[in-house]
């Protein structure tokens, strides 16, 4: 590809230090650790995020003199770069990391090599015009047709070694299947020599992303040249049968309609680049995932037992140990990132693996947690207009490979081994994955049906509803004072630690096979990672969820639980005062907030309203902990909380948090509005949604524009925004799909939203900058989403 002018790597600090240092000035981005940074090592390939931990924690942008690149390691700044393709051009995504030698250039020329812009390295506006013209075959609707082919390839591959008792899964499965799937998807006959293609792929990776000795460069140049020629031959063959199958023929047909967008140069370059892109990352992703799962045996056993966990497990594998170490961009103007000034024309190395381990985005990031509620935010597929088009084919392949292995070889073990890597900046994964097992214990020897059963493939990001934790009720105590309330202490069924939670977080408890699930706020000790606690009030008016829990959630009983998830966050934004208000069982999230307020030394008062002292759950414990900061308002003693008096004086340094019955919340909202509190002072937790549901007969259709993805989508009267997003490959997670849980929230840049959820407060609604995509719609005109 013609390369943007490339200054030789700066060997000294490229930041001007001509001023006196300021107290808040960023640390010099060029220090010993930056100088020592070397991604072409086994240590980097094995765990890039670990190698740049120092940077992520202390100096999130540094200059690597060895590479001549600015290196970014934090989630937010990397995502911001992906979000803005104009300031951060992708043009260097496939550029050789080291300028080719004269000799290598001459060799490449002799093969007519001219790799140029494809999609991944094309600038706007050409890129989006091309992506729009070519993206239809990647939508879930079109991908379904490939599922039988993927299943067949995976079954045949496993048939080939299942009786052997050992295999190198990289060679026999995770390289071989994605390669054949890629050829099939692209429309190329699978009569290619797989070994030769593997050699081509490695040469391409070394050429674009690697560092080679002068001798290797000669060899790589010859191999890449041959690969370029082969790509041209395949393209010419396809041009003779343009009506045939596959995405590349689709592109050839689209060239007729958009000749200026789908050019000859594009087609030849893409043919070569996609043969690698469509399989190498998937091969490594699958190999990394299988290795990670086998290294966490209890997780492997869990997914063997419950295949619905496979999709969330794969997403967590992509986050924790994804196949992309880093990706590249080039600045088109002077910028400042994390306080570090970077000049126009600078090359940026985005360490995606490090972003995926950033504790600011993923709590306890090194923990492998297949129920991580925000795992969908992982960046292994990139983000924004260039986000991987093939992500759902990759997810399908990984689900089928891992699904078949868990069913047919649940007893396989990882063999202790050294892992080989091709040292390069982008693709990371082992070249070997040896496993063994005792074939006499293969499940299909006892039950031949095992071979034919198949777990459904979920096309898209994992459903939050699949992220079920198996818990056990450690104790279920009915409160002596109020038999309508049962206090449940819950532990992991396998005794493992539970994720930490924050005040205001809730969990969803599945009520057996009733199809019901109910949300309850966590209220126990915030520091206890072995036990969670909830209090469940029997609600005679409910559809049966709380009745089920009172009846069946007894000591020792298993429980299926989702979460924790938090949409009732306690702000730690510097406002020191807290007024915490609870009515009845609404005390549960509020008492966790009081616990945190006490621990962090905030000035707080806890107002707790109940019918009587005996109906005030936890009152004694709260009194003991909070003393005079607890104010009990007992109706039977005539001491109702007077909100008008309590909130008469609005204060800018105060947050008010409340949970309780609707009439209490309504009264509170009125008092707050009447006294003129700032709009964002009151935060309320709801557990039911009375807003209207989708009624196609009365809805209007509208459009949503996706600002980051550069797409405009039609939302018909009978579909939700969420459904339309999923149909177009946009990853937005969902759970309740009725406006209750907040999982499907999307940021809104413009538009008149008709909110139909019960998650957002009136102040949050008034801001108009986010909505729940499973239920809310446009009131008028179109909505512009920050997606
Ligand atoms: C782009 C990762 C599988 C086709 C990308 C990008 C990444 C990526 C990081 C660049 C994103 C950016 O610049 O923002 C992955 C991973 C995969 C995978 C981790 C497997 C787990 C696939 C497959 C295909 C594919 C199977 C095709 C069948 C593409 C295409 C682009 C792309 C066409 C360019 C999109 C554009 O620039 O508009 N991928 N990929 N990928 N990927 Fe993938
Ligand atoms: Fe629960 Fe939308 S999925 S609010």
Tab-separated table of C-alpha atoms and ligand atoms in Angstrom, residues 734-744 759 772 774, ligand 2:
chain	number	residue	atom	x	y	z
A	734	UNK	CA	-30.814	-6.632	27.044
A	735	UNK	CA	-32.422	-8.546	29.841
A	736	UNK	CA	-35.967	-7.778	31.018
A	737	UNK	CA	-37.038	-6.169	27.703
A	738	UNK	CA	-39.815	-4.345	29.564
A	739	UNK	CA	-38.109	-1.178	30.732
A	740	UNK	CA	-37.243	-2.339	34.218
A	741	UNK	CA	-33.625	-3.338	34.424
A	742	UNK	CA	-31.689	-0.642	32.520
A	743	UNK	CA	-29.551	-3.146	30.616
A	744	UNK	CA	-30.464	-1.864	27.158
A	759	UNK	CA	-35.320	3.167	35.233
A	772	UNK	CA	-33.997	2.289	27.218
A	774	UNK	CA	-36.277	-2.088	24.583
B	2	LIG	FE1	-34.334	-4.157	30.733
B	2	LIG	FE2	-34.489	-2.710	28.502
B	2	LIG	S1	-33.781	-4.723	28.716
B	2	LIG	S2	-34.783	-2.042	30.514
